[in-house]
Tab-separated table of C-alpha atoms in Angstrom:
chain	number	residue	atom	x	y	z
G	2	MET	CA	37.039	-11.203	-3.614
G	3	GLU	CA	36.052	-8.223	-1.538
G	4	ARG	CA	38.588	-5.380	-1.643
G	5	LYS	CA	39.741	-3.919	1.652
G	6	PRO	CA	39.157	-0.212	2.190
G	7	GLY	CA	42.118	1.927	1.231
G	8	LYS	CA	44.298	3.938	3.579
G	9	GLN	CA	43.047	7.467	4.253
G	10	MET	CA	45.603	10.146	3.414
G	11	TRP	CA	45.133	13.734	4.607
G	12	LEU	CA	45.264	15.401	1.203
G	13	PRO	CA	44.986	17.880	-0.340
G	14	LEU	CA	46.530	20.325	2.095
G	15	VAL	CA	45.029	23.758	2.717
G	16	ILE	CA	46.507	26.406	4.982
G	17	GLU	CA	44.351	28.576	7.239
G	18	GLY	CA	46.235	31.224	9.167
G	19	GLU	CA	49.126	29.449	10.846
G	20	ARG	CA	47.458	26.042	10.994
G	21	PHE	CA	46.984	23.269	8.476
G	22	GLN	CA	43.557	22.006	7.523
G	23	ALA	CA	43.264	18.945	5.352
G	24	GLU	CA	40.618	17.299	3.217
G	25	PRO	CA	40.606	13.489	3.255
G	26	ALA	CA	41.596	11.522	0.175
G	27	THR	CA	41.629	7.781	-0.244
G	28	GLU	CA	44.660	5.898	-1.561
G	29	THR	CA	45.355	2.209	-1.848
G	30	PRO	CA	48.404	1.153	0.147
G	31	ALA	CA	51.429	-0.084	-1.762
G	32	VAL	CA	54.876	-1.239	-0.689
G	33	ASN	CA	57.502	1.457	-1.377
G	34	THR	CA	55.610	2.759	-4.411
G	35	GLN	CA	53.595	5.477	-2.677
G	36	VAL	CA	56.428	7.454	-1.177
G	37	MET	CA	54.992	10.686	-2.582
G	38	GLU	CA	51.758	10.158	-0.674
G	39	ARG	CA	53.794	9.832	2.534
G	40	VAL	CA	55.714	12.983	1.651
G	41	LEU	CA	52.431	14.875	1.296
G	42	GLU	CA	50.880	13.655	4.544
G	43	ARG	CA	49.764	16.463	6.803
G	44	GLU	CA	52.062	15.727	9.755
G	45	ASN	CA	55.110	15.394	7.539
G	46	LEU	CA	54.366	18.732	5.860
G	47	LEU	CA	53.845	20.404	9.224
G	48	ARG	CA	57.263	19.206	10.404
G	49	ALA	CA	58.861	20.348	7.144
G	50	LEU	CA	57.339	23.817	7.373
G	51	LYS	CA	58.406	24.157	10.993
G	52	ARG	CA	61.978	23.160	10.121
G	53	VAL	CA	62.205	25.604	7.200
G	54	ARG	CA	60.959	28.406	9.421
G	55	LYS	CA	63.427	27.513	12.156
G	56	ASN	CA	66.375	27.353	9.772
G	57	LYS	CA	65.408	30.687	8.183
G	58	GLY	CA	68.052	31.494	5.571
G	59	SER	CA	68.007	33.760	2.551
G	60	GLY	CA	65.672	33.429	-0.392
G	61	GLY	CA	66.335	31.848	-3.763
G	62	ILE	CA	66.130	33.297	-7.261
G	63	ASP	CA	62.452	34.238	-6.896
G	64	GLY	CA	63.151	36.498	-3.907
G	65	MET	CA	60.548	34.827	-1.689
G	66	THR	CA	61.419	34.950	2.023
G	67	VAL	CA	60.663	32.344	4.661
G	68	GLU	CA	57.968	34.678	6.020
G	69	GLY	CA	56.318	34.740	2.601
G	70	LEU	CA	56.083	30.948	2.283
G	71	THR	CA	52.843	30.462	4.222
G	72	PRO	CA	50.836	33.097	2.289
G	73	TYR	CA	52.145	31.638	-0.955
G	74	LEU	CA	51.100	28.108	0.025
G	75	LYS	CA	47.628	29.313	0.963
G	76	GLU	CA	47.067	30.408	-2.599
G	77	HIS	CA	49.056	27.921	-4.639
G	78	TRP	CA	49.243	24.666	-2.659
G	79	PRO	CA	46.456	22.734	-4.529
G	80	SER	CA	48.227	23.127	-7.885
G	81	ILE	CA	51.665	22.379	-6.374
G	82	ARG	CA	50.310	19.254	-4.704
G	83	GLN	CA	48.722	18.090	-7.955
G	84	LYS	CA	52.009	18.482	-9.829
G	85	LEU	CA	53.849	16.525	-7.142
G	86	LEU	CA	51.292	13.701	-7.289
G	87	GLU	CA	51.484	13.617	-11.085
G	88	GLY	CA	55.285	13.726	-11.053
G	89	THR	CA	55.427	16.923	-13.124
G	90	TYR	CA	56.739	19.406	-10.543
G	91	LYS	CA	59.850	21.289	-11.754
G	92	PRO	CA	62.088	22.982	-9.166
G	93	HIS	CA	63.625	26.408	-9.759
G	94	PRO	CA	67.367	26.777	-10.395
G	95	VAL	CA	69.390	27.426	-7.248
G	96	ARG	CA	71.041	30.779	-6.513
G	97	ARG	CA	74.829	30.713	-6.347
G	98	SER	CA	76.320	31.993	-3.109
G	99	GLU	CA	79.890	31.799	-1.849
G	100	ILE	CA	81.261	31.737	1.685
G	101	PRO	CA	84.917	31.646	2.789
G	102	LYS	CA	86.359	28.223	3.688
G	103	ASP	CA	88.403	27.666	6.830
G	104	SER	CA	91.291	26.378	4.724
G	105	GLY	CA	91.169	29.335	2.348
G	106	GLY	CA	89.283	29.900	-0.869
G	107	MET	CA	85.519	30.006	-1.244
G	108	ARG	CA	82.860	27.355	-0.729
G	109	LYS	CA	80.132	27.399	-3.363
G	110	LEU	CA	76.582	27.074	-2.073
G	111	GLY	CA	73.397	26.549	-4.044
G	112	ILE	CA	70.443	28.244	-2.358
G	113	PRO	CA	67.076	26.774	-3.453
G	114	THR	CA	63.911	28.834	-3.363
G	115	VAL	CA	62.025	28.700	-0.072
G	116	LEU	CA	59.282	26.616	-1.715
G	117	ASP	CA	61.813	24.099	-3.024
G	118	ARG	CA	63.480	23.955	0.417
G	119	PHE	CA	60.078	23.134	1.911
G	120	ILE	CA	59.475	20.327	-0.615
G	121	GLN	CA	63.038	19.000	-0.230
G	122	GLN	CA	62.634	18.974	3.547
G	123	ALA	CA	59.383	16.998	3.281
G	124	VAL	CA	61.006	14.469	0.926
G	125	MET	CA	64.133	14.206	3.076
G	126	GLN	CA	62.156	13.431	6.237
G	127	VAL	CA	60.409	10.462	4.653
G	128	LEU	CA	63.516	9.084	2.942
G	129	GLN	CA	65.678	9.536	6.017
G	130	GLU	CA	63.184	7.546	8.053
G	131	ASP	CA	63.474	4.715	5.526
G	132	TRP	CA	67.201	4.864	4.844
G	133	ASP	CA	68.924	5.868	8.057
G	134	ARG	CA	68.534	2.524	9.795
G	135	THR	CA	70.277	0.864	6.833
G	136	PHE	CA	73.374	3.086	6.957
G	137	SER	CA	76.691	1.941	8.380
G	138	ALA	CA	77.478	2.273	12.081
G	139	GLY	CA	80.700	4.037	11.037
G	140	SER	CA	78.772	6.984	9.544
G	141	TYR	CA	78.043	9.891	11.907
G	142	GLY	CA	77.323	12.985	9.811
G	143	PHE	CA	73.824	14.439	9.326
G	144	ARG	CA	72.051	11.531	10.960
G	145	PRO	CA	69.427	11.651	13.741
G	146	GLY	CA	70.924	10.909	17.144
G	147	ARG	CA	74.498	11.044	15.834
G	148	ASN	CA	77.063	13.822	16.007
G	149	ALA	CA	80.705	14.769	15.549
G	150	HIS	CA	81.634	13.977	19.161
G	151	GLN	CA	80.520	10.387	18.648
G	152	ALA	CA	82.666	10.160	15.521
G	153	ILE	CA	85.684	11.467	17.447
G	154	ALA	CA	85.029	9.002	20.285
G	155	ALA	CA	84.821	6.163	17.754
G	156	ALA	CA	88.131	7.256	16.230
G	157	GLN	CA	89.714	7.353	19.683
G	158	GLY	CA	88.420	3.850	20.378
G	159	HIS	CA	89.961	2.504	17.165
G	160	LEU	CA	93.296	4.112	18.066
G	161	ARG	CA	93.316	2.655	21.562
G	162	MET	CA	92.824	-0.806	20.100
G	163	GLY	CA	96.246	-0.511	18.493
G	164	ASN	CA	95.225	0.894	15.111
G	165	ASN	CA	97.469	3.910	15.563
G	166	TRP	CA	98.105	4.850	11.940
G	167	VAL	CA	95.538	7.073	10.221
G	168	VAL	CA	94.536	6.921	6.556
G	169	ASP	CA	93.115	10.432	6.218
G	170	ILE	CA	91.012	10.639	3.045
G	171	ASP	CA	89.891	13.994	1.651
G	172	LEU	CA	87.530	13.877	-1.317
G	173	GLU	CA	88.158	16.403	-4.076
G	174	LYS	CA	85.249	18.925	-4.039
G	175	PHE	CA	82.851	16.166	-3.078
G	176	PHE	CA	79.528	18.018	-3.238
G	177	ASP	CA	80.504	19.616	-6.568
G	178	ARG	CA	81.664	16.356	-8.173
G	179	VAL	CA	78.921	13.847	-7.286
G	180	ASN	CA	78.081	11.802	-10.361
G	181	HIS	CA	74.331	12.094	-10.974
G	182	ASP	CA	73.906	8.731	-12.668
G	183	LYS	CA	75.755	6.876	-9.919
G	184	LEU	CA	73.765	8.669	-7.223
G	185	MET	CA	70.434	8.091	-8.947
G	186	SER	CA	71.194	4.402	-9.372
G	187	GLU	CA	71.514	4.195	-5.582
G	188	VAL	CA	68.257	6.128	-5.139
G	189	GLU	CA	66.415	3.795	-7.528
G	190	LYS	CA	67.564	0.768	-5.505
G	191	ARG	CA	65.725	2.118	-2.467
G	192	VAL	CA	62.743	4.060	-3.871
G	193	GLY	CA	60.032	2.341	-5.890
G	194	ASP	CA	58.038	5.533	-6.497
G	195	SER	CA	59.071	6.890	-9.910
G	196	ARG	CA	57.620	10.312	-9.065
G	197	VAL	CA	60.028	10.759	-6.156
G	198	VAL	CA	62.959	9.444	-8.192
G	199	ARG	CA	62.099	11.894	-10.958
G	200	LEU	CA	61.725	14.769	-8.484
G	201	ILE	CA	65.164	14.103	-6.992
G	202	ARG	CA	66.662	14.025	-10.486
G	203	HIS	CA	64.992	17.376	-11.213
G	204	PHE	CA	66.447	18.869	-8.031
G	205	LEU	CA	69.925	17.727	-9.069
G	206	GLU	CA	69.576	19.086	-12.608
G	207	ALA	CA	67.681	22.296	-11.831
G	208	GLY	CA	70.651	24.487	-12.784
G	209	VAL	CA	72.508	27.325	-11.071
G	210	LEU	CA	71.877	31.035	-11.516
G	211	ASP	CA	75.173	32.868	-11.061
G	212	ARG	CA	75.286	36.637	-11.741
G	213	ASP	CA	72.245	36.486	-14.035
G	214	CYS	CA	73.784	33.621	-16.004
G	215	LEU	CA	72.050	30.228	-15.882
G	216	HIS	CA	74.382	27.221	-15.834
G	217	GLN	CA	73.292	23.626	-16.353
G	218	THR	CA	74.250	21.156	-13.609
G	219	THR	CA	75.546	17.852	-14.929
G	220	GLU	CA	77.231	16.785	-11.696
G	221	GLY	CA	77.206	17.645	-7.995
G	222	THR	CA	74.543	18.084	-5.369
G	223	PRO	CA	74.201	21.726	-4.292
G	224	GLN	CA	75.127	22.509	-0.689
G	225	GLY	CA	72.317	24.574	0.769
G	226	GLY	CA	69.369	22.256	0.229
G	227	PRO	CA	67.981	19.860	2.880
G	228	LEU	CA	68.321	16.820	0.597
G	229	SER	CA	72.050	17.148	-0.126
G	230	PRO	CA	73.401	15.707	3.165
G	231	LEU	CA	71.103	12.673	2.939
G	232	LEU	CA	72.051	12.028	-0.688
G	233	ALA	CA	75.720	12.350	0.258
G	234	ASN	CA	75.292	9.712	2.959
G	235	LEU	CA	73.480	7.464	0.500
G	236	LEU	CA	76.303	7.609	-2.037
G	237	LEU	CA	79.093	7.284	0.529
G	238	ASP	CA	77.322	4.332	2.145
G	239	VAL	CA	78.746	2.403	-0.813
G	240	LEU	CA	82.212	3.260	0.526
G	241	ASP	CA	81.213	2.378	4.089
G	242	ARG	CA	80.018	-1.069	3.067
G	243	GLU	CA	83.205	-1.729	1.125
G	244	LEU	CA	85.320	-0.750	4.137
G	245	GLU	CA	83.236	-3.051	6.333
G	246	ARG	CA	83.589	-5.883	3.819
G	247	ARG	CA	87.370	-5.477	3.998
G	248	GLY	CA	87.306	-5.478	7.790
G	249	HIS	CA	88.630	-1.928	8.229
G	250	ARG	CA	87.992	0.242	11.263
G	251	PHE	CA	86.888	3.715	10.261
G	252	ALA	CA	84.874	6.789	11.194
G	253	ARG	CA	83.151	8.975	8.610
G	254	TYR	CA	81.399	12.308	9.028
G	255	ALA	CA	79.909	13.343	5.667
G	256	ASP	CA	82.859	13.448	3.244
G	257	ASP	CA	85.487	13.455	6.030
G	258	CYS	CA	86.672	9.843	6.406
G	259	ASN	CA	89.506	8.368	8.497
G	260	ILE	CA	90.547	4.712	8.388
G	261	TYR	CA	92.663	3.240	11.205
G	262	VAL	CA	95.322	0.599	10.584
G	263	ARG	CA	98.284	-0.894	12.472
G	264	SER	CA	101.234	0.132	10.309
G	265	GLU	CA	102.378	2.746	7.836
G	266	ARG	CA	102.818	0.092	5.177
G	267	ALA	CA	99.233	-1.091	5.633
G	268	GLY	CA	98.064	2.521	5.567
G	269	LYS	CA	99.704	3.225	2.217
G	270	ARG	CA	98.236	0.040	0.771
G	271	VAL	CA	94.750	0.980	2.028
G	272	MET	CA	95.086	4.536	0.713
G	273	ALA	CA	95.921	3.279	-2.768
G	274	SER	CA	93.179	0.632	-2.895
G	275	VAL	CA	90.459	2.872	-1.454
G	276	SER	CA	91.404	5.665	-3.872
G	277	ARG	CA	90.997	3.238	-6.787
G	278	PHE	CA	87.641	2.055	-5.428
G	279	LEU	CA	86.338	5.625	-5.103
G	280	THR	CA	87.389	6.470	-8.651
G	281	ARG	CA	86.098	3.321	-10.321
G	282	LYS	CA	82.953	2.555	-8.342
G	283	ILE	CA	81.672	5.928	-7.124
G	284	LYS	CA	83.312	8.259	-9.679
G	285	LEU	CA	84.950	10.407	-6.998
G	286	GLU	CA	88.517	11.672	-6.804
G	287	VAL	CA	90.744	11.763	-3.722
G	288	ASN	CA	92.489	15.078	-3.046
G	289	GLU	CA	96.088	13.872	-2.907
G	290	ALA	CA	97.366	17.188	-1.519
G	291	LYS	CA	95.163	16.921	1.581
G	292	SER	CA	95.049	13.133	1.990
G	293	ALA	CA	97.849	11.303	3.764
G	294	VAL	CA	98.867	8.384	5.963
G	295	GLY	CA	100.187	9.581	9.318
G	296	ARG	CA	100.167	9.341	13.073
G	297	PRO	CA	97.085	10.558	14.990
G	298	TRP	CA	98.973	13.564	16.392
G	299	GLU	CA	99.959	14.548	12.837
G	300	ARG	CA	96.429	14.522	11.402
G	301	LYS	CA	93.188	16.243	12.349
G	302	PHE	CA	89.614	14.980	12.361
G	303	LEU	CA	86.601	17.280	12.762
G	304	GLY	CA	88.682	20.001	14.416
G	305	PHE	CA	90.444	17.649	16.845
G	306	THR	CA	93.738	15.806	16.952
G	307	PHE	CA	95.239	13.391	19.469
G	308	THR	CA	98.273	13.432	21.728
G	309	ARG	CA	100.808	10.610	21.807
G	310	GLN	CA	98.845	9.280	24.791
G	311	LEU	CA	95.757	9.309	22.493
G	312	LYS	CA	93.920	12.048	24.372
G	313	ARG	CA	91.659	14.433	22.507
G	314	ARG	CA	93.048	17.901	21.916
G	315	ILE	CA	92.059	20.899	19.793
G	316	SER	CA	93.830	20.979	16.438
G	317	PRO	CA	96.150	23.859	15.484
G	318	GLU	CA	93.857	24.639	12.543
G	319	ALA	CA	90.896	25.089	14.908
G	320	VAL	CA	92.990	27.417	17.106
G	321	LYS	CA	93.933	29.468	14.053
G	322	LYS	CA	90.288	29.710	13.030
G	323	PHE	CA	89.287	30.816	16.550
G	324	LYS	CA	91.879	33.603	16.596
G	325	GLY	CA	90.870	34.745	13.133
G	326	LYS	CA	87.230	35.005	14.156
G	327	VAL	CA	88.066	36.895	17.373
G	328	ARG	CA	90.284	39.318	15.433
G	329	ARG	CA	87.382	40.103	13.124
G	330	LEU	CA	84.991	40.612	16.029
G	331	THR	CA	87.455	42.887	17.842
G	332	ASN	CA	88.454	44.989	14.841
G	333	ARG	CA	88.682	48.491	16.326
G	334	HIS	CA	88.023	50.127	12.945
G	335	LEU	CA	84.401	48.969	13.200
G	336	GLY	CA	83.897	51.562	15.967
G	337	ARG	CA	81.713	49.391	18.205
G	338	SER	CA	81.338	49.613	21.968
G	339	MET	CA	82.900	46.967	24.200
G	340	ARG	CA	79.446	45.748	25.254
G	341	THR	CA	78.507	45.123	21.626
G	342	VAL	CA	81.796	43.310	21.029
G	343	ALA	CA	81.250	41.289	24.219
G	344	ALA	CA	77.778	40.225	23.068
G	345	ASP	CA	79.154	38.966	19.736
G	346	LEU	CA	82.003	37.180	21.483
G	347	ARG	CA	79.595	35.537	23.913
G	348	GLN	CA	77.491	34.142	21.076
G	349	TYR	CA	80.510	32.784	19.205
G	350	MET	CA	82.428	31.485	22.217
G	351	THR	CA	79.432	29.700	23.719
G	352	GLY	CA	79.034	27.582	20.586
G	353	TRP	CA	82.798	27.108	20.324
G	354	GLU	CA	83.092	25.869	23.907
G	355	ASN	CA	80.078	23.574	23.516
G	356	TYR	CA	81.931	21.838	20.682
G	357	PHE	CA	85.602	22.067	21.640
G	358	GLY	CA	84.927	21.593	25.334
G	359	TYR	CA	85.018	17.898	24.396
G	360	ALA	CA	88.828	18.139	24.355
G	361	GLU	CA	90.588	16.264	27.147
G	362	VAL	CA	93.740	18.407	26.993
G	363	ARG	CA	92.814	21.791	28.497
G	364	THR	CA	96.049	23.721	27.967
G	365	THR	CA	94.805	25.150	24.658
G	366	PRO	CA	91.637	26.723	26.130
G	367	ARG	CA	93.708	28.262	28.924
G	368	GLU	CA	96.146	29.726	26.411
G	369	LEU	CA	93.294	31.053	24.281
G	370	ASP	CA	91.691	32.633	27.349
G	371	ALA	CA	94.921	34.499	28.135
G	372	TRP	CA	95.306	35.547	24.492
G	373	LEU	CA	91.693	36.758	24.354
G	374	ARG	CA	92.109	38.934	27.455
G	375	ARG	CA	95.191	40.538	25.898
G	376	ARG	CA	93.236	41.149	22.710
G	377	LEU	CA	90.416	42.845	24.627
G	378	ARG	CA	92.808	44.985	26.672
G	379	CYS	CA	94.472	46.064	23.452
G	380	TYR	CA	91.057	46.898	21.969
G	381	LEU	CA	90.047	49.023	24.938
G	382	TRP	CA	93.402	50.794	25.197
G	383	LYS	CA	93.207	51.869	21.564
G	384	GLN	CA	89.585	52.898	22.047
G	385	TRP	CA	90.417	55.039	25.087
G	386	GLY	CA	93.123	56.953	23.300
G	387	ARG	CA	94.180	60.072	25.264
G	388	ALA	CA	91.660	59.233	27.974
G	389	GLY	CA	93.705	56.170	28.978
G	390	TYR	CA	95.204	57.774	32.088
G	391	ARG	CA	91.797	58.840	33.441
G	392	LYS	CA	90.256	55.437	32.632
G	393	LEU	CA	92.992	53.594	34.512
G	394	LYS	CA	92.655	55.875	37.515
G	395	LYS	CA	88.886	55.309	37.523
G	396	LEU	CA	89.465	51.550	37.552
G	397	GLY	CA	91.635	51.752	40.676
G	398	VAL	CA	95.140	51.934	39.216
G	399	SER	CA	97.539	54.086	41.224
G	400	ARG	CA	98.511	57.494	39.886
G	401	ASP	CA	102.122	56.568	39.170
G	402	LEU	CA	101.302	53.261	37.495
G	403	ALA	CA	98.554	54.868	35.418
G	404	TRP	CA	100.908	57.668	34.376
G	405	ASN	CA	103.739	55.291	33.441
G	406	THR	CA	101.322	53.174	31.399
G	407	ALA	CA	99.761	56.142	29.608
G	408	LYS	CA	103.132	57.701	28.720
G	409	SER	CA	104.788	54.424	27.684
G	410	ALA	CA	106.345	54.322	24.241
G	411	HIS	CA	105.338	50.693	23.796
G	412	GLY	CA	102.536	49.706	21.459
G	413	ALA	CA	99.059	48.579	22.523
G	414	TRP	CA	99.811	44.849	22.174
G	415	ARG	CA	102.916	45.119	24.381
G	416	LEU	CA	101.010	47.188	26.935
G	417	SER	CA	98.197	44.623	27.052
G	418	LYS	CA	100.516	42.601	29.340
G	419	SER	CA	101.573	45.592	31.439
G	420	PRO	CA	100.825	45.678	35.200
G	421	GLY	CA	98.542	48.681	34.809
G	422	LEU	CA	96.187	47.156	32.237
G	423	ALA	CA	96.356	43.706	33.855
G	424	PHE	CA	95.276	45.247	37.193
G	425	ALA	CA	92.488	47.351	35.675
G	426	LEU	CA	91.109	44.936	33.085
G	427	THR	CA	90.889	41.602	34.861
G	428	SER	CA	89.006	38.477	33.912
G	429	ARG	CA	86.292	39.557	36.339
G	430	TYR	CA	85.972	42.875	34.497
G	431	PHE	CA	85.363	41.140	31.159
G	432	ALA	CA	83.084	38.549	32.758
G	433	ALA	CA	80.928	41.429	34.052
G	434	LEU	CA	80.567	42.566	30.441
G	435	GLY	CA	79.391	39.094	29.473
G	436	VAL	CA	82.542	37.662	27.904
G	437	PRO	CA	82.655	33.969	28.884
G	438	SER	CA	85.757	32.056	29.862
G	439	LEU	CA	86.921	28.977	27.978
G	440	CYS	CA	88.228	27.514	31.260
G	441	VAL	CA	86.423	26.534	34.418
G	442	THR	CA	89.296	27.931	36.445
G	443	GLU	CA	92.153	30.233	35.594
């Protein structure tokens, strides 16, 4: 029997300048057993390199920067490629980094080397293409064409159908507690290429370098690598399918999951049974302090909550976070000019409004706008110091009003609502500096 010609793969990869050049190699097609060859295809690697460059980020334990990746690949790619094809590539340990959490405390990140981020990105792109279409419709986090607004809209739809009790499930340190064996068993069900399975296992067990001390990783998937969100969705898809099997209505964004039921009694029953399922089947623990059964207006989901009329509104926690960020940006002890402060505020507020502009209740943005203007007036008044009288006069305030404001015994925050500062430092004044408004109209 005559054998059909094999599929031509563009390998090995060589880099010239900023472009990829490839030498052809011949491989025989196989069903789900040549995932590594797909990972190493030229177009997939180009997309991965472009994404790593776009995301930037700090370097790993080897100190290599994103800018240094291309020169490194020019010299070392043939040997790296060979190790990947043979299944012998060993990732570096990740670098421990900590960032503050919105709810307090610190979030631990694991920063892979730039080379490992590039390889993870290439693997993730291929696996996501295979897996994403099999994931539940109730999953919205870290998936192409899906976002948090869609998850919130789905939650609102469930509520309006009469499921107006929320089972709010918070997983205890999810990314730090993922069971490797359980996760890898799910990977092996979907990937027939042992080299890719082995590579993923190596990424999970690469270790963490924290203050020059190397720690082994026996559980968890480090936040900071491109593969972690996809692996999280893979593991939690087990939960999604169980919820679907039981007929529950739910919305999940990464490890943030809300289930919608018709009564408090049903909610408590679901909370107990789902908690047992997570512990026994997926080896995950529910954070009892943060998980609860409650009304939609008592719980938050992705920064939003709902009114009693089931309209979307910004959660109190999101408002608190906004004010905290603005206070840091307008800290007068940093000694920055108002134009510099305005530029930082514009960058932050533009992203904030793009996300929270989805709220249907607009009273909170109006209140935050008024609070922000007071904060900026306070900032400028303290910055002016003894020159306050002259500054007010220059901005068109009458002599008497400027004098009464300048000689007032009240503090800067109280004066930020005074007629003199309100007349001089209007919304139009701050808009001219580039500070955006959170409201279409005042």
